[in-house]
Amino acid sequence: MIRVEKLRKAYPTVVAVDGVSFEISAGETFGLLGPNGAGKTTAVRMLVGVLRPDAGLVEIADGFNPTDADARRLIGTAPQQLSLYDMLTGRENLVFFGRIYGISGRKLRDRVNWALDFAGLTDRAADRVKTYSGGMQRRLNIAVALLHDPKILIFDEPTVGVDPQSRNRIFDNIEKLKAEGRTIVYITHYMEEAQRLCDRVAIMDHGKILALDTVDALIAEHGGMSAVTAELERPPEDPDILPEPLDGASLRFDTETPLEDVGRLSAAGVKFLTLKIDRPDLETVFLTLTGRRLRD
């Protein structure tokens, strides 16, 4: 559905995208994960034809260039910067953008009503967008991208600055779109969002893709071991059964098989007052690959 090959974009002081390549299958939710300034948004701008690459290519569907009209009809984009008119109502914004997409008449009315319902904004449709909360504006921004019923959806940081209720609504809506078989490109610097929503994730930093795979495969390859932290009821009679020496009554050790190790200790008579297992996640993967956390 989407093919990106050796994509490059440089500015006078920085190479924003440096030889990026990947392919996205039809119906896949593909995550582009990385900190602010990693090059994600620049890559997306080239993906939709807004920005011309210095080198490389982007193909949409059956070999379309993203600047082709046929390709643009396939794509719906919710940009990181809100593309809404504050002085218009929610309905008026949708009608305006629907007409830009070439929709009119009864079809436009039906699509606008559908979009308002999808975004949970039917009861606020007649209110000016400037009165909306940040979360409501984000949901409307996404609804605009869906008006022309595109097969490919690109969401660039769709939950920035939103409240928890709106964030959950956005997650639920994206999962519905995924279930319908849409191809989704999800750009974020929040690893928990990518872990929940994406089939595959590309981790990007300094304009390059550092790793690309399923979430589970990335964690298995780059996540390292789980950390077990516990408070014991009392030291065991044979301290050699412990994987690490006690610090008072506290035990901490790293392991690839935490449940098995805890079970072995319990079977050997070790009594736990508290027990915590920290498993590696995408943030662990990112830290392993880059040496710094996602939200730097």
C-alpha atoms as one frame of an Amber mdcrd trajectory, in Angstrom:
protein
   0.000   0.000   0.000   2.897   2.387   0.821   6.552   2.049  -0.180   9.264
   4.426   1.005  12.776   3.946  -0.308  15.958   5.790   0.733  14.073   8.972
   1.572  16.242  11.983   2.375  15.578  15.617   3.284  18.278  18.046   4.426
  18.215  21.642   5.608  21.193  24.007   5.961  21.936  22.968   9.545  20.471
  19.452   9.835  19.633  16.296   7.895  16.015  15.801   8.952  15.463  12.471
   7.172  18.473  10.377   6.271  17.955   7.360   3.989  14.659   6.115   5.453
  13.079   3.016   3.894  10.017   0.955   4.837   6.903  -0.667   3.390   3.388
  -0.679   4.848   0.873  -3.348   3.899  -2.829  -2.737   3.266  -4.759  -2.881
   6.537  -1.667  -2.474   8.702  -1.295   0.030  11.530   2.286   1.227  11.267
   3.836   3.265  14.059   6.580   5.826  13.617   7.977   6.320  17.093  10.599
   8.739  18.301  11.299  11.912  20.268  10.515  15.423  19.084  12.981  16.360
  16.373  13.569  12.787  15.235  12.392  13.554  11.680   8.969  11.927  11.915
   6.881  14.892  10.769   9.286  15.705   7.928   8.998  12.106   6.725   5.202
  12.315   6.855   5.162  15.578   4.883   7.054  13.807   2.121   4.750  10.822
   2.453   1.700  12.960   1.615   3.419  15.045  -1.071   3.531  18.339   0.830
   7.332  18.329   0.909   9.569  17.259  -1.957  12.391  14.886  -0.951  15.991
  15.610  -1.876  16.375  11.946  -2.775  14.447   8.697  -2.623  10.877   7.889
  -3.523   7.415   7.372  -2.098   4.827   5.154  -3.785   1.163   4.995  -2.753
  -1.135   2.090  -3.656  -0.432   0.958  -7.232   2.661   3.030  -7.827   1.122
   6.485  -7.441   3.303   9.434  -6.544   1.865  11.148  -3.445   1.455  14.354
  -5.452  -0.923  12.589  -7.876  -4.598  13.495  -7.469  -5.540   9.792  -7.396
  -3.115   9.179  -4.521  -4.348  12.170  -2.536  -7.928  10.894  -2.752  -6.768
   7.726  -0.998  -5.171   9.586   1.925  -6.681  11.310   4.940  -4.291  13.301
   7.131  -4.754  14.651  10.654  -1.684  16.883  11.085  -0.012  17.654  14.388
  -0.859  21.338  13.962  -4.638  21.667  14.057  -6.150  22.560  10.675  -9.402
  24.129  11.847 -11.110  27.520  11.674 -11.784  28.809  15.182 -14.571  31.183
  14.185 -16.548  28.499  12.358 -18.670  25.915  14.123 -17.737  22.259  14.151
 -20.324  21.532  11.453 -19.206  24.475   9.328 -15.603  23.276   9.463 -16.643
  19.839   8.267 -18.824  21.241   5.488 -15.983  23.506   4.327 -13.409  20.709
   4.183 -15.950  18.314   2.674 -16.455  20.704  -0.222 -12.691  20.931  -0.693
 -12.720  17.129  -1.030 -15.388  17.535  -3.743 -18.284  16.206  -1.680 -21.658
  17.919  -2.011 -25.387  17.536  -1.563 -26.864  14.687   0.433 -23.575  12.802
   0.532 -21.912  15.779   2.210 -24.687  16.040   4.800 -24.457  12.326   5.539
 -20.650  12.371   5.834 -20.701  15.441   8.100 -23.285  13.827  10.384 -21.254
  10.621  10.454 -18.055  12.522  11.275 -19.704  14.463  14.105 -21.025  11.246
  15.614 -17.662   9.504  15.173 -15.907  12.347  16.989 -18.544  12.523  19.746
 -19.367  16.138  18.838 -22.959  15.978  17.606 -24.229  17.945  20.602 -21.562
  20.646  20.038 -21.878  20.819  16.244 -23.364  24.356  16.295 -20.711  25.799
  18.640 -17.675  27.687  17.385 -14.464  25.692  17.462 -12.777  28.357  19.599
 -15.063  27.240  22.460 -13.943  23.591  22.152 -11.480  21.981  24.549  -8.145
  20.772  23.205  -9.409  17.218  23.127 -12.548  18.186  21.197 -10.457  20.064
  18.638  -8.204  17.030  18.194 -11.222  14.796  17.626 -12.642  17.229  15.071
  -9.244  17.386  13.361  -9.360  13.607  12.960 -12.981  13.731  11.732 -11.945
  16.160   8.973  -9.386  13.606   7.748 -12.116  10.957   7.463 -14.720  12.948
   5.526 -13.857  11.558   2.088 -13.657   7.971   3.404  -9.947   7.415   2.629
  -8.251   4.028   2.619  -5.024   5.397   4.094  -5.014   7.442   7.305  -2.072
   9.393   8.669  -2.273  10.595  12.269   0.585  12.860  13.384   0.731  13.099
  17.198  -3.085  12.920  17.495  -3.201  12.961  21.308  -0.881  15.873  22.085
  -2.438  18.113  24.727  -5.676  16.169  25.163  -7.463  15.057  28.327  -7.623
  11.355  29.293 -11.258  10.987  28.147 -10.502  12.361  24.684  -7.358  10.242
  24.477  -9.352   7.082  25.152 -11.985   8.156  22.621  -9.250   8.659  20.013
  -7.763   5.238  20.798 -11.175   3.571  20.500 -11.841   5.317  17.187  -8.485
   4.318  15.737  -9.115   0.717  16.779 -12.486   0.858  14.984 -10.817   2.163
  11.841  -8.201  -0.565  12.131 -10.938  -3.206  12.406 -12.447  -1.845   9.178
  -9.211  -2.648   7.365  -7.870   0.879   6.913  -4.155   1.375   6.485  -2.968
   3.639   9.303   0.304   5.486   9.818   0.519   6.558  13.455   3.224   9.051
  14.412   3.923   9.547  18.106   6.580  10.034  20.760   4.428   8.193  23.327
   5.619   4.595  23.381   2.524   3.285  25.210   0.319   4.467  22.323   2.429
   2.666  19.748   2.503  -0.444  21.925  -1.302  -0.471  22.151  -2.250   0.430
  18.578   0.455  -0.631  16.127   1.110  -3.896  14.304   4.678  -2.832  13.555
   6.775   0.034  14.837   9.723   1.893  13.351  11.863   3.628  15.968  13.347
   6.784  14.519  15.936   9.245  15.781  18.273  11.782  14.150  16.556  11.185
  10.811  17.266   7.450  10.723  15.249   4.325  11.471  17.080   2.490  14.239
  14.840  -0.599  14.338  11.626  -1.798  12.688   9.539  -4.825  13.667   6.496
  -5.922  15.632   6.310  -4.635  19.189   6.929  -8.080  20.655   9.907  -8.715
  18.378  11.474  -5.348  19.201  11.115  -5.990  22.916  12.488  -9.514  22.574
  15.527  -8.334  20.599  16.347  -5.034  22.272  14.425  -4.877  25.549  16.818
  -6.763  27.765  15.829  -8.624  30.904  12.988  -8.197  33.373  13.742  -6.770
  36.817  12.370  -8.548  39.911  12.143  -6.525  43.139  10.889  -8.105  46.373
  10.748  -7.791  50.126  11.217 -11.122  51.906   9.474 -12.183  55.089  12.840
 -13.420  56.366  16.188 -14.450  54.881  16.278 -18.062  53.665  18.295 -20.594
  55.616  20.465 -21.179  52.554  21.276 -17.765  51.027  22.881 -19.462  48.027
  19.425 -20.204  46.571  18.984 -16.477  45.919  20.136 -15.148  42.525  21.586
 -12.020  44.195  22.570 -11.164  47.786  19.967  -9.546  50.011  20.089  -5.876
  50.949  18.534  -6.200  54.376  15.255  -7.930  53.493  15.241  -6.573  49.930
  16.002  -8.675  46.895  16.541  -7.416  43.357  17.717  -9.338  40.312  17.474
  -9.268  36.510  16.241 -12.286  34.602  14.880 -13.423  31.262  12.451 -15.798
  33.002  10.945 -13.881  35.951   7.914 -16.086  36.599   9.960 -19.265  36.516
  12.591 -17.817  38.867  10.003 -16.516  41.325   8.261 -19.905  41.264  11.544
 -21.678  41.950  12.272 -19.430  44.912   8.769 -19.910  46.293   9.082 -23.689
  45.966  12.365 -23.478  47.877  10.556 -21.860  50.800  11.202 -18.173  50.172
   8.294 -16.070  51.524   7.552 -12.795  49.728   5.996  -9.828  51.504   6.003
  -7.761  48.291   6.851  -8.698  44.734   7.210  -6.542  41.625   8.184  -7.589
  38.122   9.169  -4.847  35.670   9.121  -6.202  32.134  10.868  -4.432  29.241
   8.682  -2.288  26.985   9.169   0.043  24.029  10.725   2.709  26.221  13.282
   0.120  27.329  13.928  -0.672  23.662  14.418   2.999  22.845  16.767   3.492
  25.775  18.797   0.485  24.661  19.054   1.786  21.100  19.671   5.462  21.767
  20.818   5.795  25.366  18.095   8.294  26.241  14.409   8.216  27.016  11.656
   8.964  24.533  10.489  12.240  26.060  13.861  14.034  26.043
